[in-house]
Amino acid sequence: MNTLNEYLSLEEFSKIIFNNAELDLSEQVWKRTEESFEFLREFSKNKIIYGVNTGFGPMAQYRIEEEDCIQLQYNLIRSHASGIGNPLTPIQVKAAILARLNSLSLGYSGVNATVLQLMKELINRDITPLIFAHGGVGASGDLVQLAHLALVLIGEGEVFYKGERRATQEVFQIEGLKPIEIKIREALSLMNGTSVMTGIGVVNWVQSRKLLDWSVKISCAINEIVSAYDDHYSQELNHSKLHQGQRNIAARMRTYLKGSKLIKKREEHLYTGENQEKIFKDKVQEYYSIRCIPQILGPISDTIDQVAKILEQEINSANDNPIVDVKTQQVYHGGNFHGDYIALEMDKLKLVITKLTMLSERQLNYLLNSKINELLPPFVNLGKLGFNFGMQGAQFTATSTTAENQALSTSMYIHSIPNNNDNQDIVSMGTNAAVLCSKVIENAFEVMAIELITLAQAIDALEYQELISDNTRNWYKDIRAIIPVFVGDQVLYPYINQVKNYLIESEMQEV
């Protein structure tokens, strides 16, 4: 069981959303929540406070009479539940709820305890509100997407429950749950935050780490297949540069490739003084997609680490408006809901995952082009050349998917469009950035699945099963349990999808 208290790490966050670890709230959380709520209730009685007794956005100049204040909150939720497009995935929504819950639990939002209690129950019971991908500009928070969460919390809207899309009211009756109580500004506290973009961002971060892990494994396997020299990932070469990511990737390669019978040492082949050829048959240096792995994956690794730092800070921040500060007995108006931090990190993550996809596509092309590798049959075709096609058709898919990632990598962070009667005159587009980043990540898994199948075919073509490292042999056996060695032509799309799922569902294995 994971208990929310002072600080939620990304590792704890991931266990709750991916491993279904049960969530609980500490006594300290309940105490903070009660103190914040009671302070706001007393403090707001004779003062003008945005979202408590005023309209919203550009209509904040309008005073709301006391008898209408509660209805105002319901009006906000219903009017902004206007999303459209594809529903977010259950894991993305679960992450968004947890991110919002953790932010509200800090005691800066003035909500009553029923809000936290019901959000906790949604997480623990796998009840997933229907939230759409389109709707947020990421400035006054994820207003539209979080309105769909708030809609469920007041007992309206729809949820996904046990694999079915159902009315919230029906599911609450089945589970014995009651809607939250709106008492002061619960709707605004729920909606004015960065929790959807941040929750999706955490999912993106987890999947990006898997992609990087697999890219290292695949790159090592290609080094084995071509019997590359080992000095390009040596400690000496890579420590002559000061970048930590590069050093880490090179170290992983050295560990991964221990025991391989295919990797060559340069001093045993080219430093003996016995080479007298005018034209060397074997390559003196490999193509960049094989030789420059630490330099290419290093900045990707560093970027993923930086994204993690910002995400962890954001999920542990108060990101609504205004902020209720019990310590100073004051309410502060500002813009903590603005999603620029997450927008920028999602753009950066999207960019490096596209580069990783490009590396995978170039490595795939190397394996398929016999004129380049001078080692394998064209398209790693194990059948009859001209009659069979090997991986030829799959390359088109990998190339087109890589091209889509390149197109999707245009920045959202710099594409602000004023809206809300120009009240929101500069926005983050952080929600769009996070959603597009998730698409780029999914595409990357598809390209990598095609490359992994091709690698397995290459190992069989060269009969290297007993020469590859133990680490390569481990995943090779997994792939062969999914897809058999094929000599004749196969319908590949079911296999590609199965291998894609294998990659997504795999556990991180640090080597």
Short mmCIF file of C-alpha atoms in Angstrom, two decimals:
data_model
loop_
_atom_site.label_atom_id
_atom_site.label_comp_id
_atom_site.label_asym_id
_atom_site.label_seq_id
_atom_site.Cartn_x
_atom_site.Cartn_y
_atom_site.Cartn_z
CA MET A 1 0.00 0.00 0.00
CA ASN A 2 1.24 3.50 -0.86
CA THR A 3 0.26 6.29 1.53
CA LEU A 4 0.19 9.92 0.40
CA ASN A 5 1.94 12.06 2.95
CA GLU A 6 4.55 14.73 2.25
CA TYR A 7 6.16 13.85 -1.09
CA LEU A 8 5.27 11.37 -3.84
CA SER A 9 8.20 10.09 -5.86
CA LEU A 10 7.85 9.04 -9.49
CA GLU A 11 8.67 5.49 -8.49
CA GLU A 12 5.78 5.44 -5.98
CA PHE A 13 3.54 7.17 -8.51
CA SER A 14 4.37 4.53 -11.13
CA LYS A 15 3.61 1.65 -8.76
CA ILE A 16 0.12 2.99 -8.17
CA ILE A 17 -0.78 3.56 -11.81
CA PHE A 18 1.04 0.63 -13.45
CA ASN A 19 1.12 -2.02 -10.71
CA ASN A 20 -2.23 -1.21 -9.09
CA ALA A 21 -0.65 -0.63 -5.68
CA GLU A 22 -3.41 0.38 -3.29
CA LEU A 23 -3.50 4.04 -2.34
CA ASP A 24 -4.17 5.46 1.10
CA LEU A 25 -3.99 8.94 2.60
CA SER A 26 -2.11 9.71 5.81
CA GLU A 27 -3.61 11.41 8.85
CA GLN A 28 -1.44 14.40 8.04
CA VAL A 29 -3.15 14.75 4.64
CA TRP A 30 -6.61 14.69 6.19
CA LYS A 31 -5.50 17.26 8.77
CA ARG A 32 -4.03 19.60 6.14
CA THR A 33 -7.16 19.31 4.04
CA GLU A 34 -9.48 20.11 6.94
CA GLU A 35 -7.38 23.08 8.07
CA SER A 36 -7.26 24.51 4.55
CA PHE A 37 -10.99 24.09 4.05
CA GLU A 38 -11.95 25.62 7.41
CA PHE A 39 -9.60 28.56 6.94
CA LEU A 40 -10.99 29.34 3.47
CA ARG A 41 -14.55 29.08 4.71
CA GLU A 42 -13.95 31.67 7.43
CA PHE A 43 -11.61 33.88 5.43
CA SER A 44 -13.94 34.19 2.44
CA LYS A 45 -16.98 35.42 4.37
CA ASN A 46 -16.37 39.14 3.94
CA LYS A 47 -13.82 39.25 1.10
CA ILE A 48 -13.80 39.12 -2.68
CA ILE A 49 -11.98 35.93 -3.71
CA TYR A 50 -11.75 34.77 -7.27
CA GLY A 51 -13.82 31.68 -7.97
CA VAL A 52 -15.55 31.78 -4.60
CA ASN A 53 -17.84 34.76 -5.03
CA THR A 54 -16.82 36.02 -8.48
CA GLY A 55 -17.31 34.80 -12.01
CA PHE A 56 -14.52 33.04 -13.83
CA GLY A 57 -11.90 34.18 -16.32
CA PRO A 58 -12.81 37.50 -18.00
CA MET A 59 -16.12 37.44 -16.07
CA ALA A 60 -14.33 37.70 -12.73
CA GLN A 61 -15.54 41.32 -12.52
CA TYR A 62 -19.04 40.05 -11.76
CA ARG A 63 -19.93 39.48 -8.12
CA ILE A 64 -21.81 36.26 -7.39
CA GLU A 65 -24.45 36.49 -4.69
CA GLU A 66 -24.04 34.17 -1.72
CA GLU A 67 -27.10 32.09 -2.55
CA ASP A 68 -25.65 31.33 -6.03
CA CYS A 69 -22.08 30.46 -5.07
CA ILE A 70 -22.58 26.70 -4.86
CA GLN A 71 -24.51 26.54 -8.12
CA LEU A 72 -21.67 28.55 -9.69
CA GLN A 73 -19.34 25.61 -9.10
CA TYR A 74 -21.71 23.16 -10.77
CA ASN A 75 -22.15 25.56 -13.68
CA LEU A 76 -18.37 25.68 -14.16
CA ILE A 77 -18.07 21.89 -14.32
CA ARG A 78 -20.97 21.32 -16.69
CA SER A 79 -20.14 24.17 -19.05
CA HIS A 80 -16.52 23.11 -19.43
CA ALA A 81 -17.12 19.37 -19.89
CA SER A 82 -16.77 20.01 -23.61
CA GLY A 83 -13.89 17.78 -24.68
CA ILE A 84 -13.87 15.80 -27.88
CA GLY A 85 -11.66 13.42 -29.84
CA ASN A 86 -10.38 10.06 -28.68
CA PRO A 87 -10.74 9.18 -25.00
CA LEU A 88 -7.52 9.22 -23.01
CA THR A 89 -6.32 5.74 -22.09
CA PRO A 90 -7.28 4.32 -18.68
CA ILE A 91 -3.65 4.50 -17.53
CA GLN A 92 -3.42 8.17 -18.57
CA VAL A 93 -6.63 9.03 -16.73
CA LYS A 94 -5.55 7.14 -13.63
CA ALA A 95 -2.28 9.06 -13.67
CA ALA A 96 -4.17 12.35 -14.05
CA ILE A 97 -6.41 11.57 -11.05
CA LEU A 98 -3.41 10.68 -8.91
CA ALA A 99 -1.55 13.84 -9.93
CA ARG A 100 -4.61 15.98 -9.10
CA LEU A 101 -5.21 14.16 -5.83
CA ASN A 102 -1.61 14.61 -4.72
CA SER A 103 -1.68 18.32 -5.52
CA LEU A 104 -4.94 18.85 -3.64
CA SER A 105 -3.59 16.86 -0.68
CA LEU A 106 -0.93 19.53 -0.05
CA GLY A 107 -3.52 21.74 1.68
CA TYR A 108 -3.31 24.80 -0.59
CA SER A 109 -6.67 24.36 -2.34
CA GLY A 110 -9.42 24.71 0.26
CA VAL A 111 -11.37 21.61 -0.78
CA ASN A 112 -13.36 19.47 1.62
CA ALA A 113 -12.38 15.89 2.46
CA THR A 114 -15.05 14.22 0.30
CA VAL A 115 -13.09 15.25 -2.81
CA LEU A 116 -9.92 13.41 -1.79
CA GLN A 117 -11.84 10.41 -0.53
CA LEU A 118 -13.76 9.85 -3.77
CA MET A 119 -10.68 10.37 -5.96
CA LYS A 120 -8.88 7.76 -3.90
CA GLU A 121 -11.76 5.34 -4.43
CA LEU A 122 -11.74 5.87 -8.20
CA ILE A 123 -8.04 4.95 -8.28
CA ASN A 124 -8.32 1.92 -6.01
CA ARG A 125 -11.44 0.56 -7.71
CA ASP A 126 -10.24 1.13 -11.28
CA ILE A 127 -13.10 3.43 -12.19
CA THR A 128 -11.85 5.57 -15.07
CA PRO A 129 -13.64 8.82 -15.93
CA LEU A 130 -14.25 9.50 -19.61
CA ILE A 131 -11.79 12.27 -20.51
CA PHE A 132 -11.14 13.30 -24.09
CA ALA A 133 -7.78 14.14 -25.66
CA HIS A 134 -8.92 17.44 -27.18
CA GLY A 135 -9.89 20.45 -25.13
CA GLY A 136 -7.05 21.84 -23.03
CA VAL A 137 -4.80 24.80 -23.82
CA GLY A 138 -2.80 24.20 -20.66
CA ALA A 139 -2.92 27.71 -19.26
CA SER A 140 -5.70 27.95 -16.70
CA GLY A 141 -4.73 24.37 -16.16
CA ASP A 142 -6.28 21.44 -18.01
CA LEU A 143 -9.68 23.07 -17.65
CA VAL A 144 -11.70 21.01 -20.10
CA GLN A 145 -10.14 17.62 -19.34
CA LEU A 146 -10.32 18.18 -15.59
CA ALA A 147 -13.96 19.28 -15.98
CA HIS A 148 -14.68 15.75 -17.20
CA LEU A 149 -13.03 14.38 -14.05
CA ALA A 150 -15.04 16.80 -11.89
CA LEU A 151 -18.21 15.81 -13.76
CA VAL A 152 -17.72 12.23 -12.61
CA LEU A 153 -16.95 13.34 -9.07
CA ILE A 154 -20.34 15.08 -8.86
CA GLY A 155 -21.95 11.84 -10.05
CA GLU A 156 -22.53 12.79 -13.68
CA GLY A 157 -20.87 11.99 -17.00
CA GLU A 158 -19.46 8.60 -17.96
CA VAL A 159 -16.75 6.20 -16.82
CA PHE A 160 -15.02 3.10 -18.02
CA TYR A 161 -15.77 0.26 -15.61
CA LYS A 162 -14.73 -3.36 -16.04
CA GLY A 163 -14.11 -2.81 -19.73
CA GLU A 164 -17.40 -1.04 -20.44
CA ARG A 165 -18.33 2.60 -20.94
CA ARG A 166 -21.19 3.29 -18.52
CA ALA A 167 -23.04 6.15 -16.85
CA THR A 168 -21.30 7.33 -13.69
CA GLN A 169 -24.51 7.17 -11.70
CA GLU A 170 -24.95 3.46 -12.48
CA VAL A 171 -21.40 2.59 -11.46
CA PHE A 172 -21.62 4.62 -8.24
CA GLN A 173 -24.76 2.68 -7.32
CA ILE A 174 -22.99 -0.64 -7.96
CA GLU A 175 -19.95 0.39 -5.93
CA GLY A 176 -21.85 2.19 -3.17
CA LEU A 177 -20.14 5.52 -3.83
CA LYS A 178 -21.51 9.01 -3.22
CA PRO A 179 -20.70 12.14 -5.23
CA ILE A 180 -18.53 14.82 -3.65
CA GLU A 181 -20.04 17.71 -1.72
CA ILE A 182 -19.56 21.16 -3.24
CA LYS A 183 -19.14 23.61 -0.34
CA ILE A 184 -16.90 26.51 -1.38
CA ARG A 185 -14.78 26.28 -4.56
CA GLU A 186 -14.25 22.56 -5.10
CA ALA A 187 -14.98 22.76 -8.85
CA LEU A 188 -12.38 25.45 -9.45
CA SER A 189 -9.81 23.63 -7.30
CA LEU A 190 -10.33 20.46 -9.30
CA MET A 191 -10.19 22.10 -12.72
CA ASN A 192 -7.56 24.79 -12.26
CA GLY A 193 -4.47 22.60 -12.46
CA THR A 194 -1.83 20.92 -14.61
CA SER A 195 -2.65 17.38 -13.55
CA VAL A 196 -3.77 15.89 -16.88
CA MET A 197 -0.68 17.00 -18.76
CA THR A 198 1.46 15.95 -15.80
CA GLY A 199 -0.21 12.56 -15.40
CA ILE A 200 0.16 11.81 -19.10
CA GLY A 201 3.71 13.09 -18.79
CA VAL A 202 4.53 10.51 -16.13
CA VAL A 203 3.18 7.73 -18.35
CA ASN A 204 5.27 9.12 -21.21
CA TRP A 205 8.35 9.18 -18.99
CA VAL A 206 7.92 5.55 -17.96
CA GLN A 207 7.47 4.41 -21.58
CA SER A 208 10.39 6.56 -22.76
CA ARG A 209 12.69 4.82 -20.31
CA LYS A 210 11.59 1.48 -21.78
CA LEU A 211 12.28 2.72 -25.30
CA LEU A 212 15.76 3.85 -24.30
CA ASP A 213 16.40 0.54 -22.56
CA TRP A 214 15.40 -1.37 -25.70
CA SER A 215 17.37 0.93 -27.96
CA VAL A 216 20.51 0.09 -25.99
CA LYS A 217 19.77 -3.64 -26.23
CA ILE A 218 19.07 -3.50 -29.95
CA SER A 219 22.12 -1.36 -30.67
CA CYS A 220 24.30 -3.81 -28.78
CA ALA A 221 22.83 -6.72 -30.77
CA ILE A 222 23.58 -4.99 -34.07
CA ASN A 223 27.15 -4.45 -32.92
CA GLU A 224 27.32 -8.19 -32.35
CA ILE A 225 25.83 -9.11 -35.71
CA VAL A 226 28.36 -7.02 -37.65
CA SER A 227 31.25 -8.05 -35.36
CA ALA A 228 32.01 -4.42 -34.55
CA TYR A 229 35.11 -3.29 -32.69
CA ASP A 230 34.65 -2.59 -28.99
CA ASP A 231 36.57 0.67 -28.64
CA HIS A 232 33.69 3.00 -29.61
CA TYR A 233 31.95 2.20 -26.32
CA SER A 234 35.15 1.98 -24.25
CA GLN A 235 35.48 3.88 -21.00
CA GLU A 236 38.60 5.63 -22.24
CA LEU A 237 36.95 7.07 -25.35
CA ASN A 238 33.69 8.07 -23.71
CA HIS A 239 35.26 9.57 -20.60
CA SER A 240 37.18 11.95 -22.84
CA LYS A 241 33.80 13.72 -23.09
CA LEU A 242 32.13 15.02 -19.94
CA HIS A 243 28.47 14.21 -20.66
CA GLN A 244 27.04 11.85 -18.06
CA GLY A 245 24.43 10.34 -20.37
CA GLN A 246 27.05 9.34 -22.92
CA ARG A 247 29.20 7.77 -20.21
CA ASN A 248 26.21 5.87 -18.81
CA ILE A 249 25.17 4.46 -22.20
CA ALA A 250 28.72 3.35 -22.97
CA ALA A 251 28.95 1.65 -19.57
CA ARG A 252 25.67 -0.17 -20.21
CA MET A 253 26.97 -1.37 -23.56
CA ARG A 254 30.16 -2.70 -21.98
CA THR A 255 28.15 -4.62 -19.39
CA TYR A 256 25.59 -5.87 -21.89
CA LEU A 257 28.15 -7.21 -24.38
CA LYS A 258 30.22 -9.18 -21.91
CA GLY A 259 30.38 -12.77 -23.08
CA SER A 260 29.65 -12.03 -26.73
CA LYS A 261 31.79 -14.13 -29.05
CA LEU A 262 31.25 -11.75 -31.96
CA ILE A 263 32.65 -8.40 -30.79
CA LYS A 264 36.22 -7.70 -31.96
CA LYS A 265 39.15 -5.93 -30.30
CA ARG A 266 40.91 -3.48 -32.57
CA GLU A 267 44.35 -4.31 -31.22
CA GLU A 268 43.93 -7.93 -32.32
CA HIS A 269 42.98 -7.05 -35.90
CA LEU A 270 44.34 -3.68 -36.97
CA TYR A 271 47.08 -2.86 -34.47
CA THR A 272 49.24 -5.94 -35.05
CA GLY A 273 51.35 -4.38 -37.78
CA GLU A 274 50.57 -7.27 -40.10
CA ASN A 275 47.91 -5.56 -42.26
CA GLN A 276 49.37 -5.07 -45.73
CA GLU A 277 46.21 -4.74 -47.86
CA LYS A 278 45.72 -1.70 -50.08
CA ILE A 279 41.95 -1.95 -49.67
CA PHE A 280 40.65 -3.41 -46.45
CA LYS A 281 37.93 -6.01 -46.81
CA ASP A 282 36.53 -5.43 -43.32
CA LYS A 283 35.36 -1.97 -42.27
CA VAL A 284 37.83 0.07 -40.24
CA GLN A 285 34.89 1.90 -38.67
CA GLU A 286 31.18 1.13 -38.67
CA TYR A 287 28.32 3.36 -39.82
CA TYR A 288 27.24 6.04 -37.35
CA SER A 289 24.02 4.21 -36.42
CA ILE A 290 26.25 1.46 -35.01
CA ARG A 291 29.36 3.33 -33.86
CA CYS A 292 27.87 6.50 -32.32
CA ILE A 293 25.37 4.92 -29.92
CA PRO A 294 26.72 6.59 -26.73
CA GLN A 295 26.76 9.98 -28.46
CA ILE A 296 23.20 9.56 -29.84
CA LEU A 297 21.51 7.89 -26.88
CA GLY A 298 23.46 9.88 -24.28
CA PRO A 299 21.54 13.15 -24.72
CA ILE A 300 18.31 11.17 -24.93
CA SER A 301 19.13 9.61 -21.56
CA ASP A 302 20.00 12.99 -20.04
CA THR A 303 16.76 14.50 -21.35
CA ILE A 304 14.64 11.69 -19.89
CA ASP A 305 16.33 12.28 -16.52
CA GLN A 306 15.60 16.02 -16.72
CA VAL A 307 11.96 15.34 -17.62
CA ALA A 308 11.69 13.13 -14.53
CA LYS A 309 12.94 15.94 -12.30
CA ILE A 310 10.35 18.44 -13.60
CA LEU A 311 7.49 15.92 -13.49
CA GLU A 312 8.24 14.97 -9.89
CA GLN A 313 8.35 18.62 -8.88
CA GLU A 314 5.03 19.31 -10.61
CA ILE A 315 3.10 16.41 -9.07
CA ASN A 316 4.24 17.64 -5.66
CA SER A 317 3.26 21.25 -6.33
CA ALA A 318 0.12 23.26 -5.71
CA ASN A 319 -0.94 24.22 -9.23
CA ASP A 320 -4.37 25.82 -8.95
CA ASN A 321 -5.51 29.39 -8.34
CA PRO A 322 -5.86 31.08 -5.97
CA ILE A 323 -3.56 29.44 -3.41
CA VAL A 324 -4.89 29.09 0.13
CA ASP A 325 -2.02 29.52 2.60
CA VAL A 326 -3.00 28.54 6.12
CA LYS A 327 0.44 29.37 7.49
CA THR A 328 0.27 33.05 6.54
CA GLN A 329 -3.53 33.21 6.85
CA GLN A 330 -3.80 34.62 3.36
CA VAL A 331 -5.17 33.76 -0.10
CA TYR A 332 -2.82 34.50 -3.01
CA HIS A 333 -3.96 35.03 -6.60
CA GLY A 334 -1.59 34.15 -9.43
CA GLY A 335 -0.94 31.63 -12.17
CA ASN A 336 0.37 28.35 -10.77
CA PHE A 337 -1.98 26.59 -13.21
CA HIS A 338 0.15 27.65 -16.17
CA GLY A 339 1.64 24.54 -17.77
CA ASP A 340 4.83 25.88 -19.37
CA TYR A 341 7.13 23.62 -17.36
CA ILE A 342 5.35 20.47 -18.53
CA ALA A 343 4.81 21.75 -22.08
CA LEU A 344 8.51 22.36 -22.56
CA GLU A 345 9.51 19.00 -21.10
CA MET A 346 6.97 17.12 -23.24
CA ASP A 347 8.29 18.89 -26.34
CA LYS A 348 11.84 17.94 -25.39
CA LEU A 349 10.82 14.35 -24.68
CA LYS A 350 8.93 14.14 -27.97
CA LEU A 351 11.99 15.44 -29.80
CA VAL A 352 14.43 12.91 -28.36
CA ILE A 353 12.03 9.98 -28.83
CA THR A 354 11.71 10.98 -32.48
CA LYS A 355 15.51 10.91 -32.72
CA LEU A 356 15.48 7.47 -31.11
CA THR A 357 12.91 6.37 -33.72
CA MET A 358 15.15 7.71 -36.48
CA LEU A 359 18.06 5.71 -35.09
CA SER A 360 15.92 2.57 -35.07
CA GLU A 361 14.81 3.19 -38.67
CA ARG A 362 18.40 3.71 -39.85
CA GLN A 363 19.57 0.56 -38.08
CA LEU A 364 16.69 -1.30 -39.70
CA ASN A 365 17.72 0.03 -43.11
CA TYR A 366 21.28 -1.14 -42.47
CA LEU A 367 20.07 -4.67 -41.76
CA LEU A 368 17.81 -4.75 -44.83
CA ASN A 369 20.24 -3.29 -47.35
CA SER A 370 22.67 -6.03 -48.34
CA LYS A 371 24.81 -3.56 -50.29
CA ILE A 372 25.50 -1.69 -47.08
CA ASN A 373 25.89 -4.51 -44.57
CA GLU A 374 27.57 -6.94 -47.02
CA LEU A 375 26.53 -9.67 -44.65
CA LEU A 376 22.82 -10.49 -44.90
CA PRO A 377 20.53 -11.36 -47.81
CA PRO A 378 18.41 -8.46 -49.15
CA PHE A 379 15.60 -7.58 -46.71
CA VAL A 380 16.92 -10.39 -44.48
CA ASN A 381 15.06 -12.73 -46.79
CA LEU A 382 15.47 -16.33 -45.63
CA GLY A 383 13.48 -17.64 -48.59
CA LYS A 384 14.07 -17.59 -52.33
CA LEU A 385 15.35 -14.25 -53.58
CA GLY A 386 12.96 -12.66 -56.05
CA PHE A 387 10.19 -15.04 -55.07
CA ASN A 388 9.99 -14.18 -51.37
CA PHE A 389 10.19 -10.74 -49.80
CA GLY A 390 11.43 -11.06 -46.23
CA MET A 391 11.00 -7.79 -44.29
CA GLN A 392 10.56 -5.63 -47.39
CA GLY A 393 6.92 -4.75 -46.72
CA ALA A 394 7.52 -4.00 -43.05
CA GLN A 395 10.18 -1.44 -43.91
CA PHE A 396 7.56 0.75 -45.56
CA THR A 397 5.63 0.79 -42.30
CA ALA A 398 8.70 1.69 -40.26
CA THR A 399 9.69 4.47 -42.65
CA SER A 400 6.23 6.05 -42.81
CA THR A 401 5.82 5.86 -39.03
CA THR A 402 9.21 7.49 -38.50
CA ALA A 403 8.19 10.27 -40.90
CA GLU A 404 5.01 10.83 -38.87
CA ASN A 405 7.10 11.22 -35.71
CA GLN A 406 9.25 13.81 -37.44
CA ALA A 407 6.14 15.78 -38.42
CA LEU A 408 4.65 15.49 -34.91
CA SER A 409 7.83 16.84 -33.32
CA THR A 410 6.94 20.46 -34.07
CA SER A 411 6.85 22.32 -30.75
CA MET A 412 3.56 22.95 -28.97
CA TYR A 413 5.29 25.08 -26.32
CA ILE A 414 5.77 27.94 -28.81
CA HIS A 415 2.32 27.64 -30.42
CA SER A 416 0.30 29.80 -28.08
CA ILE A 417 -3.09 31.01 -29.36
CA PRO A 418 -4.89 33.61 -27.20
CA ASN A 419 -8.43 32.69 -26.18
CA ASN A 420 -10.98 33.20 -23.41
CA ASN A 421 -11.69 36.78 -24.64
CA ASP A 422 -7.92 37.34 -24.50
CA ASN A 423 -7.88 36.76 -20.74
CA GLN A 424 -5.67 33.77 -21.54
CA ASP A 425 -3.46 35.80 -23.86
CA ILE A 426 -0.49 33.45 -23.73
CA VAL A 427 -0.94 29.74 -23.04
CA SER A 428 1.27 26.66 -22.71
CA MET A 429 -0.51 24.07 -24.86
CA GLY A 430 0.94 21.61 -22.35
CA THR A 431 -1.93 19.15 -22.62
CA ASN A 432 -1.55 18.93 -26.38
CA ALA A 433 2.20 18.57 -25.95
CA ALA A 434 1.73 15.61 -23.59
CA VAL A 435 -0.86 13.91 -25.82
CA LEU A 436 1.25 14.32 -28.96
CA CYS A 437 4.28 13.05 -27.09
CA SER A 438 2.34 9.90 -26.19
CA LYS A 439 1.58 9.36 -29.89
CA VAL A 440 5.26 9.74 -30.79
CA ILE A 441 6.12 7.18 -28.10
CA GLU A 442 3.56 4.70 -29.41
CA ASN A 443 4.94 5.14 -32.93
CA ALA A 444 8.45 4.52 -31.65
CA PHE A 445 7.39 1.18 -30.20
CA GLU A 446 5.96 0.20 -33.60
CA VAL A 447 9.18 0.98 -35.47
CA MET A 448 11.24 -0.79 -32.82
CA ALA A 449 9.01 -3.88 -33.03
CA ILE A 450 9.79 -4.17 -36.75
CA GLU A 451 13.49 -3.74 -36.07
CA LEU A 452 13.42 -6.40 -33.36
CA ILE A 453 11.74 -8.95 -35.65
CA THR A 454 14.32 -8.17 -38.33
CA LEU A 455 17.15 -8.68 -35.86
CA ALA A 456 15.78 -12.06 -34.85
CA GLN A 457 15.65 -13.04 -38.53
CA ALA A 458 19.22 -11.81 -38.98
CA ILE A 459 20.47 -13.92 -36.08
CA ASP A 460 18.90 -16.98 -37.71
CA ALA A 461 20.23 -16.09 -41.16
CA LEU A 462 23.78 -15.96 -39.78
CA GLU A 463 23.28 -18.87 -37.35
CA TYR A 464 24.62 -16.73 -34.51
CA GLN A 465 22.34 -18.15 -31.80
CA GLU A 466 25.25 -19.55 -29.78
CA LEU A 467 27.63 -16.64 -30.39
CA ILE A 468 25.50 -13.71 -29.23
CA SER A 469 25.67 -12.42 -25.65
CA ASP A 470 23.40 -13.86 -22.99
CA ASN A 471 21.46 -10.59 -22.89
CA THR A 472 20.71 -10.71 -26.62
CA ARG A 473 19.85 -14.40 -26.40
CA ASN A 474 17.30 -13.69 -23.66
CA TRP A 475 15.16 -11.36 -25.76
CA TYR A 476 15.80 -13.40 -28.93
CA LYS A 477 14.14 -16.39 -27.22
CA ASP A 478 11.22 -14.18 -26.17
CA ILE A 479 10.72 -12.98 -29.75
CA ARG A 480 10.91 -16.50 -31.11
CA ALA A 481 8.17 -17.49 -28.67
CA ILE A 482 5.99 -14.85 -30.35
CA ILE A 483 7.00 -15.18 -33.98
CA PRO A 484 8.56 -18.31 -35.57
CA VAL A 485 11.49 -18.20 -37.95
CA PHE A 486 9.85 -17.53 -41.29
CA VAL A 487 11.32 -18.53 -44.63
CA GLY A 488 8.19 -18.10 -46.74
CA ASP A 489 6.20 -14.88 -46.70
CA GLN A 490 4.00 -14.21 -43.68
CA VAL A 491 1.17 -11.83 -42.88
CA LEU A 492 3.22 -9.68 -40.51
CA TYR A 493 0.83 -7.21 -38.92
CA PRO A 494 -0.37 -9.54 -36.11
CA TYR A 495 3.23 -10.37 -35.21
CA ILE A 496 4.32 -6.73 -35.30
CA ASN A 497 1.49 -5.83 -32.94
CA GLN A 498 2.35 -8.68 -30.57
CA VAL A 499 6.01 -7.67 -30.46
CA LYS A 500 4.99 -4.04 -29.91
CA ASN A 501 2.92 -5.13 -26.89
CA TYR A 502 5.84 -7.23 -25.67
CA LEU A 503 8.07 -4.14 -25.74
CA ILE A 504 5.50 -1.94 -23.99
CA GLU A 505 4.76 -4.48 -21.26
CA SER A 506 8.38 -5.49 -20.65
CA GLU A 507 10.06 -4.77 -17.34
CA MET A 508 13.07 -2.52 -17.20
CA GLN A 509 16.24 -4.59 -16.94
CA GLU A 510 19.24 -2.51 -16.04
CA VAL A 511 22.40 -4.18 -17.33
#
